[in-house]
Short mmCIF file of C-alpha atoms and ligand atoms in Angstrom, two decimals:
data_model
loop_
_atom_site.label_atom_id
_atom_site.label_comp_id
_atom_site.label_asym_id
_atom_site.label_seq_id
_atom_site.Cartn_x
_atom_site.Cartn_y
_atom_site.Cartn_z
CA UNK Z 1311 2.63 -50.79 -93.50
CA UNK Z 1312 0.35 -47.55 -93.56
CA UNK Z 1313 1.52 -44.29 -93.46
CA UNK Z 1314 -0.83 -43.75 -91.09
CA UNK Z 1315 0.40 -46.21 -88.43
CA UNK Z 1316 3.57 -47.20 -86.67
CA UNK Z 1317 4.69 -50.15 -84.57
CA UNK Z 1318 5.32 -48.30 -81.01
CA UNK Z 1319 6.51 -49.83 -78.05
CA UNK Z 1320 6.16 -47.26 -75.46
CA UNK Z 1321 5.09 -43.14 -75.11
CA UNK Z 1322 6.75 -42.04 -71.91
CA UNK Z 1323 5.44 -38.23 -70.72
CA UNK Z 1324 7.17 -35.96 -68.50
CA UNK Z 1325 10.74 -36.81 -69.87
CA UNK Z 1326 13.35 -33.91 -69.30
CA UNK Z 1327 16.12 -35.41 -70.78
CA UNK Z 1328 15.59 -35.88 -74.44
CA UNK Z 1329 15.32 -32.06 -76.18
CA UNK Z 1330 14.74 -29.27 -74.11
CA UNK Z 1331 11.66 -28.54 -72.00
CA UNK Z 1332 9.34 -31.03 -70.78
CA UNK Z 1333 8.78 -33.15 -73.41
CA UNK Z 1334 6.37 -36.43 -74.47
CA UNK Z 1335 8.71 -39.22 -76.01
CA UNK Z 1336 7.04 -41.66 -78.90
CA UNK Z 1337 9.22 -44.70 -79.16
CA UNK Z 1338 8.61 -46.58 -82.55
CA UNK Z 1339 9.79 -50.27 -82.75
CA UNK Z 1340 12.43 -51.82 -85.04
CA UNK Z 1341 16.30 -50.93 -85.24
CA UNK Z 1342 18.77 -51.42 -88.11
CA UNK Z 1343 21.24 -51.91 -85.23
CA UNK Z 1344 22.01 -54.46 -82.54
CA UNK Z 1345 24.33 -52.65 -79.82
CA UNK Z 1346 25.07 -54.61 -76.97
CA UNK Z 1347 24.50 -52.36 -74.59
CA UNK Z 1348 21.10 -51.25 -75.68
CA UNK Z 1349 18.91 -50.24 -73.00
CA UNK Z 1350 15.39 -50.54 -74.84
CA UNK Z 1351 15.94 -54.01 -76.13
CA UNK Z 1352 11.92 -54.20 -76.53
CA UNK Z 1353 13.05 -51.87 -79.27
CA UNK Z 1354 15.43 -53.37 -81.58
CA UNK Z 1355 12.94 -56.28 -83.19
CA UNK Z 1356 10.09 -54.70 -86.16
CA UNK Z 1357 7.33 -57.05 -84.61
CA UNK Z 1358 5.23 -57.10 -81.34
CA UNK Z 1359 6.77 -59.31 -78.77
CA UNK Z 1360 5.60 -61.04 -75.69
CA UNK Z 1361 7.03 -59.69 -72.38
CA UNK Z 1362 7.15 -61.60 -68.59
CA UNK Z 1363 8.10 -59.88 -65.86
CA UNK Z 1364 8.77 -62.38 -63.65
CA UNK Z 1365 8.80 -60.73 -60.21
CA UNK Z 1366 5.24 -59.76 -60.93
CA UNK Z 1367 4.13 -63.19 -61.58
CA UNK Z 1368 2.11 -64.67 -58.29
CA UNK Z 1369 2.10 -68.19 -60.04
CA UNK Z 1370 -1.97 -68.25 -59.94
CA UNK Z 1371 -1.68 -70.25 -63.45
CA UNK Z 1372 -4.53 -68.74 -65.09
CA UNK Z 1373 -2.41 -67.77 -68.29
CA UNK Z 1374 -2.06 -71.70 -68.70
CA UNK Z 1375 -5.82 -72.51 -69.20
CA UNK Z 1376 -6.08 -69.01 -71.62
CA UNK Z 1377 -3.23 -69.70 -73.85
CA UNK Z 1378 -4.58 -71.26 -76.74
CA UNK Z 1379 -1.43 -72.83 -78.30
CA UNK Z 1380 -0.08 -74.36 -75.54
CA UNK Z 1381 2.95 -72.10 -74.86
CA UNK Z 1382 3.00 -71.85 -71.27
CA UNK Z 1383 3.67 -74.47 -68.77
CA UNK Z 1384 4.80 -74.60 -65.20
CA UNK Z 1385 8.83 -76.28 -64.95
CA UNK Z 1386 10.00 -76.42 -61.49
CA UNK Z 1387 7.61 -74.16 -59.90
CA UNK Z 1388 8.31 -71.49 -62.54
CA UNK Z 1389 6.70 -70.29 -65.06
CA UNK Z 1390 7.95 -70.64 -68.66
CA UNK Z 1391 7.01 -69.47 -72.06
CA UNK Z 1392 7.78 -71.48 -75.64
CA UNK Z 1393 7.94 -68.49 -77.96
CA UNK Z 1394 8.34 -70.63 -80.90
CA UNK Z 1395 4.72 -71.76 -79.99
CA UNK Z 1396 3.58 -68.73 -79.56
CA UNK Z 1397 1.29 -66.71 -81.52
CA UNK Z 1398 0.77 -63.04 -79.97
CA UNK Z 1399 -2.60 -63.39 -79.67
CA UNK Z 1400 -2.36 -61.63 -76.36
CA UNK Z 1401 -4.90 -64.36 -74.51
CA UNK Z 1402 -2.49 -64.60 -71.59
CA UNK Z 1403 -2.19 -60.39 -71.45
CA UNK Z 1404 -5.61 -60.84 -70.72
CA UNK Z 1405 -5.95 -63.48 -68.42
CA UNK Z 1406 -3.24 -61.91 -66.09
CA UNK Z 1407 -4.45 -59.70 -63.58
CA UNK Z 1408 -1.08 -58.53 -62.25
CA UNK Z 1409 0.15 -57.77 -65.51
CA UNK Z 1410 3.25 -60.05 -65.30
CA UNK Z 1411 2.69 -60.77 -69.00
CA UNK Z 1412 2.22 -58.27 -71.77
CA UNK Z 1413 2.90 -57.23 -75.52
CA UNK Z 1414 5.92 -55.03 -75.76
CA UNK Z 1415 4.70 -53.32 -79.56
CA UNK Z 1416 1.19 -51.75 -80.83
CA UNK Z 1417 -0.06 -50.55 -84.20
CA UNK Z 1418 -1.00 -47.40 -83.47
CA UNK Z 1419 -2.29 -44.25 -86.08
CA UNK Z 1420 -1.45 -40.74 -86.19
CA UNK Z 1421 -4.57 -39.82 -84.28
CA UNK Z 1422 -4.18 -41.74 -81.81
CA UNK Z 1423 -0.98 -40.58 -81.07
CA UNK Z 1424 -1.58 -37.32 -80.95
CA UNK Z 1425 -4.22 -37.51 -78.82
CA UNK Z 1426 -1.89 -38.98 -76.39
CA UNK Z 1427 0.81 -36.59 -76.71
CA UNK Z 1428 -1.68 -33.50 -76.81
CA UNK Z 1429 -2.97 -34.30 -73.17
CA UNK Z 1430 0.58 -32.48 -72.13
CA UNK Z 1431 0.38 -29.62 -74.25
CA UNK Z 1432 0.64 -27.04 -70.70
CA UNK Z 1433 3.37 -28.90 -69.80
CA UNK Z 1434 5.45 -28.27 -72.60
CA UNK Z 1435 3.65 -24.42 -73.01
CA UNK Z 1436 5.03 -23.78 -69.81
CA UNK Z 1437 8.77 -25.69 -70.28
CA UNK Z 1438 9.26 -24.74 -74.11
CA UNK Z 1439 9.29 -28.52 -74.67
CA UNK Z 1440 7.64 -30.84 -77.08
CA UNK Z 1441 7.44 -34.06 -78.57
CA UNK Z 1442 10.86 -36.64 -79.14
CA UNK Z 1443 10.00 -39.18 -81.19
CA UNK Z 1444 13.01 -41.94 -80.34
CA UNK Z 1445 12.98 -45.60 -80.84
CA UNK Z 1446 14.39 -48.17 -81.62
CA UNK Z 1447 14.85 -46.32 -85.19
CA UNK Z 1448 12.40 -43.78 -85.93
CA UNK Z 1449 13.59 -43.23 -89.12
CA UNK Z 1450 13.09 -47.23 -90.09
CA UNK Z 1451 9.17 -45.68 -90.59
CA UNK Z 1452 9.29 -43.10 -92.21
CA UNK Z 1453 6.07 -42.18 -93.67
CA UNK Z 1454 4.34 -42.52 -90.08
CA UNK Z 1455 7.15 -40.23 -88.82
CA UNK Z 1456 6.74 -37.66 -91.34
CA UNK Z 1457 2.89 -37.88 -91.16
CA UNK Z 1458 3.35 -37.48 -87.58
CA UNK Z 1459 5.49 -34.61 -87.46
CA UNK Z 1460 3.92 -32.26 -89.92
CA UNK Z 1461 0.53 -32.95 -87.70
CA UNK Z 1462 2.91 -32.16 -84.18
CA UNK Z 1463 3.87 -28.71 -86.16
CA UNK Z 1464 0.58 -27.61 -87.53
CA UNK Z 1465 -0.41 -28.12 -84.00
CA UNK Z 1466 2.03 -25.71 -82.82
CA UNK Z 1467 3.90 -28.37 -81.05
CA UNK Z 1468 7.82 -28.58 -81.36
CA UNK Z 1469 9.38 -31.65 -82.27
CA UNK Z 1470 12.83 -33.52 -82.11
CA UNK Z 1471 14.41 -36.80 -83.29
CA UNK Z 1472 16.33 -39.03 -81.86
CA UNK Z 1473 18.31 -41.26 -84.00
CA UNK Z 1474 21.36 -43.42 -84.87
CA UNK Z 1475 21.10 -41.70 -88.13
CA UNK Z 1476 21.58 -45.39 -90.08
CA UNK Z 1477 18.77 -44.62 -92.69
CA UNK Z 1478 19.16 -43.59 -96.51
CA UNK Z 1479 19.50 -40.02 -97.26
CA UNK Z 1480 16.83 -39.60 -99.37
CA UNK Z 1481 14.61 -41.04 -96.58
CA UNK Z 1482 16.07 -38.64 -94.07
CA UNK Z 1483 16.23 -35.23 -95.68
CA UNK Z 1484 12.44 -34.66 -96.60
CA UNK Z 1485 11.77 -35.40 -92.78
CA UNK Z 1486 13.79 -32.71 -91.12
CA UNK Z 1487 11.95 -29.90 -92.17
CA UNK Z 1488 9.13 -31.40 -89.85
CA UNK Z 1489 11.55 -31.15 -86.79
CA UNK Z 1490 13.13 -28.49 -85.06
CA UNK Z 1491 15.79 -30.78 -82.99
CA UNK Z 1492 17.86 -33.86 -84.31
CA UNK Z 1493 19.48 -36.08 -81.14
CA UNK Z 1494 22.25 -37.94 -82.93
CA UNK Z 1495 23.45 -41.14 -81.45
CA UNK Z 1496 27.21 -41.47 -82.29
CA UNK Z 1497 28.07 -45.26 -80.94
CA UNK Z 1498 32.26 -44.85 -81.62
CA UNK Z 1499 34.08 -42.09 -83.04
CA UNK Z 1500 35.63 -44.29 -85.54
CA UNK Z 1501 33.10 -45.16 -88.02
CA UNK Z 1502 34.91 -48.25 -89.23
CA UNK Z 1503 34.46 -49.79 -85.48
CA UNK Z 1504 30.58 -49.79 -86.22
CA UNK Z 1505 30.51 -53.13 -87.37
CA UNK Z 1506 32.01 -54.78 -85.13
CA UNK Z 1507 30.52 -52.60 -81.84
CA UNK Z 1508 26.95 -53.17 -83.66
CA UNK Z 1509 27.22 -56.97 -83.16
CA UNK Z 1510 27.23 -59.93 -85.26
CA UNK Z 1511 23.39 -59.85 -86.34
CA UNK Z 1512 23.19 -56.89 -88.15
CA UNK Z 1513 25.98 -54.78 -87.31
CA UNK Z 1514 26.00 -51.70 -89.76
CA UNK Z 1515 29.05 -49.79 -91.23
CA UNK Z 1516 28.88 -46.36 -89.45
CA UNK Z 1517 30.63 -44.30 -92.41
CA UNK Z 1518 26.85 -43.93 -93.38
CA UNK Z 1519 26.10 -42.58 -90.35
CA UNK Z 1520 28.79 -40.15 -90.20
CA UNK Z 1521 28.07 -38.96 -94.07
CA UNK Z 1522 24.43 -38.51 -92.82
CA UNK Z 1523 25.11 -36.21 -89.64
CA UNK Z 1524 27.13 -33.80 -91.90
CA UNK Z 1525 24.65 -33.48 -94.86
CA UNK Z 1526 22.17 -32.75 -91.88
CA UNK Z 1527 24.55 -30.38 -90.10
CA UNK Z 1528 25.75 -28.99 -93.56
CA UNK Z 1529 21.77 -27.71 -93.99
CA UNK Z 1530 22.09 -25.55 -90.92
CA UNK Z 1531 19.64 -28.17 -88.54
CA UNK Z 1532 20.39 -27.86 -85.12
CA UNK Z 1533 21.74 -30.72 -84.04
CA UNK Z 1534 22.99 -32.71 -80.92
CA UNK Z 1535 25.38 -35.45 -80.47
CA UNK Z 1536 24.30 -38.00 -78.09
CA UNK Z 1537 26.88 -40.95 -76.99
CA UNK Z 1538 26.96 -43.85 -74.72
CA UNK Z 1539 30.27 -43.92 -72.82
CA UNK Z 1540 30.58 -48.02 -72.99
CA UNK Z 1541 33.69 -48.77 -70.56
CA UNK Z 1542 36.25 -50.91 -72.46
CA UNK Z 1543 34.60 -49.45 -75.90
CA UNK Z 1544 34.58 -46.32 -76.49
CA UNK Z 1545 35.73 -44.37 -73.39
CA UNK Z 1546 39.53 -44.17 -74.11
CA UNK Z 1547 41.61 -40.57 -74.26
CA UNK Z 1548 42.10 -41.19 -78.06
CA UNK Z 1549 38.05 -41.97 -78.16
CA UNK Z 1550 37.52 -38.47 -76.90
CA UNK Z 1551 39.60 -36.31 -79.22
CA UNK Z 1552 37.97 -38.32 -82.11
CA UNK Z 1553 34.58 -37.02 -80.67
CA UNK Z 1554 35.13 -33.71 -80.07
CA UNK Z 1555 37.40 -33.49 -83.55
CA UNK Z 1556 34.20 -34.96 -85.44
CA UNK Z 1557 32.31 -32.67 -83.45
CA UNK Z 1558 34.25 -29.76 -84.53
CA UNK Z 1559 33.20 -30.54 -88.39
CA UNK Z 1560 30.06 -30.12 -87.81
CA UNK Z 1561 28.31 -26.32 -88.35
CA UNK Z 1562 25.20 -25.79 -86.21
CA UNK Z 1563 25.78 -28.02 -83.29
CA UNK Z 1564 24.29 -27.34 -80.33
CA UNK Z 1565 25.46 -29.60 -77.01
CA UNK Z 1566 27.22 -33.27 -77.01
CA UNK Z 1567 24.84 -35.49 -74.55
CA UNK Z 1568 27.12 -38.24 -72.62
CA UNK Z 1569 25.01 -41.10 -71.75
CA UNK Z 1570 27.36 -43.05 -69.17
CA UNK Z 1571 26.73 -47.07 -69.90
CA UNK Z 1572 23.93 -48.43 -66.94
CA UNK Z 1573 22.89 -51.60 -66.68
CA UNK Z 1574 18.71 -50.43 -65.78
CA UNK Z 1575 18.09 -52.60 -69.38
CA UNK Z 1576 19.22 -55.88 -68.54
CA UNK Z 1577 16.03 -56.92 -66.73
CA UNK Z 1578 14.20 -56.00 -70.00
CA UNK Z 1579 15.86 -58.91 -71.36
CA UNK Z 1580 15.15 -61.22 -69.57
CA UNK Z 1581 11.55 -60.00 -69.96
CA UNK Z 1582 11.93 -60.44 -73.86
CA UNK Z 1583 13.39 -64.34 -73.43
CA UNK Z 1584 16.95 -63.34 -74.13
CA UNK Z 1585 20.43 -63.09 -72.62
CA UNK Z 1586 21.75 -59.29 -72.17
CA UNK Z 1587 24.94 -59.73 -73.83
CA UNK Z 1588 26.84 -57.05 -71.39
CA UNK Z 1589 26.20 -58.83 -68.22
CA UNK Z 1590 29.73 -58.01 -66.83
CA UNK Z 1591 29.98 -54.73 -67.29
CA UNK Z 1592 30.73 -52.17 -64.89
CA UNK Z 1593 28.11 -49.60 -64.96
CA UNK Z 1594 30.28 -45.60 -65.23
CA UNK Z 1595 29.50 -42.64 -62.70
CA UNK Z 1596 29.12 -38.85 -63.21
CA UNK Z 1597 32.70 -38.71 -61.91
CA UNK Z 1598 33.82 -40.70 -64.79
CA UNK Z 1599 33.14 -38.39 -67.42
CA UNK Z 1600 33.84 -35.43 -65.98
CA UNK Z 1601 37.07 -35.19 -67.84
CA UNK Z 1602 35.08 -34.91 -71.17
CA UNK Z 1603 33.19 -31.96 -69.89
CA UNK Z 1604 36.28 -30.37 -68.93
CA UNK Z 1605 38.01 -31.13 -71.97
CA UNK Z 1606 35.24 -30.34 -74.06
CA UNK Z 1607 34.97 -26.62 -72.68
CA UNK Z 1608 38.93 -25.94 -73.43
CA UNK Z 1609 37.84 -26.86 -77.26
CA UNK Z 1610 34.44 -24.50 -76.56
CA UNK Z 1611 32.00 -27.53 -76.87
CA UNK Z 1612 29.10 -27.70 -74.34
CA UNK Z 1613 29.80 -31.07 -72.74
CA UNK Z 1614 26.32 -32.43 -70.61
CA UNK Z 1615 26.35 -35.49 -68.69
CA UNK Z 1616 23.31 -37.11 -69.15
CA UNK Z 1617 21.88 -39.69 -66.32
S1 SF4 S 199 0.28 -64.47 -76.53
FE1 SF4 S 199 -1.22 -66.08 -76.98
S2 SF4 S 199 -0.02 -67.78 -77.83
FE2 SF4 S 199 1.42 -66.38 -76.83
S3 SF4 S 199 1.71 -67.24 -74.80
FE3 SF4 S 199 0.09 -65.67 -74.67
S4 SF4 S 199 -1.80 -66.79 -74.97
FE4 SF4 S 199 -0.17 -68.14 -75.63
S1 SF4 S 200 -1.55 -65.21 -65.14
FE1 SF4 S 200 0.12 -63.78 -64.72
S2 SF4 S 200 0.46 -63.97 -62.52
FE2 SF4 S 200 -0.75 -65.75 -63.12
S3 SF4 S 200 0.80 -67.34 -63.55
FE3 SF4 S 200 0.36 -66.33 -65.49
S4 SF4 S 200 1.94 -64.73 -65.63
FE4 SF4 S 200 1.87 -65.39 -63.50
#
């Protein structure tokens, strides 16, 4: 992997929701984690991926007669796709004029990235915003994101993180001084449910996690707390206090970020060839968690529901 290049799966512009101001998000591919209730599962895997959106398929066939390894056939009027057969070559992409098919993941350099994000430079003049580079994990490429960065500042262009803050120290710390915001993604308040909330492919001990978001806080980097109320996981009374008490610990922070759990991911799924694994869930409202917010001002902790 070059320094110089990172695997990104999408670079979404006029997001308000991710670092203050209008901001440009950059969202590199490959996670350490599996959660089951992630809503960028295009993210998670380190390679390119074919993706079929199926409503936008018209059935004209023409990816058939383009895909040279045989991968696509018809099966009761419906289009399906061997992945095991398939190579990424990305014959089908172009075959496809109503771009039901395409290839979630791109090598992309510095440059070019940056030429992208630059086209918004009035926007985020005029909001105080900037770039958020989020992922999947951006800290799983780390020479691209500290390339990246230091270019973003000597441009004059602020930048933020978003992370689940599962990456070796030593990988971490030379980074922040490129960034002038770090969104931290706490999944459970209790570290030692990480592994099993993670899932069974890769699921990851969180006391890492924790260790990492007060070394960061410790060297006086502003810092947010982002977390995904999942109902049935992490949403209880006792969940809460745990927050805000970890919260507490930490010097320097700014806001906590609730993300109540959606369920706008689970077509991307299906687009990716897989089962969502949260298919029952009940999706939360604003009204939900407004007893965090409340409870978060008596212990002086700016509360935001995010959604
Ligand atoms: S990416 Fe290439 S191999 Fe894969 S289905 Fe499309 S045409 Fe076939
Ligand atoms: S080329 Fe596109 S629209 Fe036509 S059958 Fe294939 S996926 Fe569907």
């Amino acid at each position: 992997m070059s320094e110089g290049r990172a695997l990104i799966f999408d670079i979404q512009r006029y997001s308000i929701h991710d670092g203050p101001g209008i901001r440009t998000l950059v969202f590199l591919k490959g996670c350490p984690l599996r959660c089951p209730w992630c809503s960028n599962p295009e993210g998670q895997k380190n390679e390119p991926e074919l993706a079929f959106r199926r409503s936008l398929c018209t059935g004209c066939g023409e990816c058939l007669g383009a895909c040279p390894a045989g991968a696509i056939r018809f099966q009761d009027h419906s289009l399906e796709i061997d992945r095991r057969k398939c190579n990424l070559c990305g014959e089908c992409v172009s075959a496809c004029a109503p771009e039901a098919l395409s290839i979630a993941g791109r090598w992309m350099s510095v440059e070019e990235v940056l030429e992208k994000v630059e086209r918004d430079r009035v926007f985020y003049e005029a909001s105080r915003g900037g770039i958020t580079v989020s992922g999947g994990e951006p800290f799983a490429q780390p020479r691209f994101l500290e390339t990246f960065l230091k270019a973003c500042k000597a441009r004059g262009l602020t930048t933020a993180i978003e992370t689940a803050g599962y990456a070796p120290w030593k990988t971490i710390e030379p980074i922040l001084q490129h960034c002038d915001l770090i969104l931290y993604d706490i999944k459970h308040p209790n570290p030692l449910r990480y592994r099993q909330l993670a899932g069974e492919l890769t699921g990851v001990s969180g006391e890492r996690i924790f260790d990492n978001a007060g070394r960061i806080a410790s060297l006086g980097f502003p810092l947010a707390l982002r977390y995904t109320v999942i109902p049935g996981f992490n949403d209880g009374a006792e969940d809460r206090e745990a927050l805000f008490r970890f919260a507490k610990t930490l010097p320097g922070i700014r806001r906590i970020d609730l993300l109540p759990y959606h369920r706008l991911g689970e077509s991307k799924y299906a687009m990716l060839g897989r089962d969502s694994p949260l298919k029952k869930l009940k999706p939360l409202a604003r009204q939900d968690l407004e007893i965090w917010v409340a409870e978060g001002k008596q212990k002086d902790l700016g509360v935001h529901i995010v959604m």
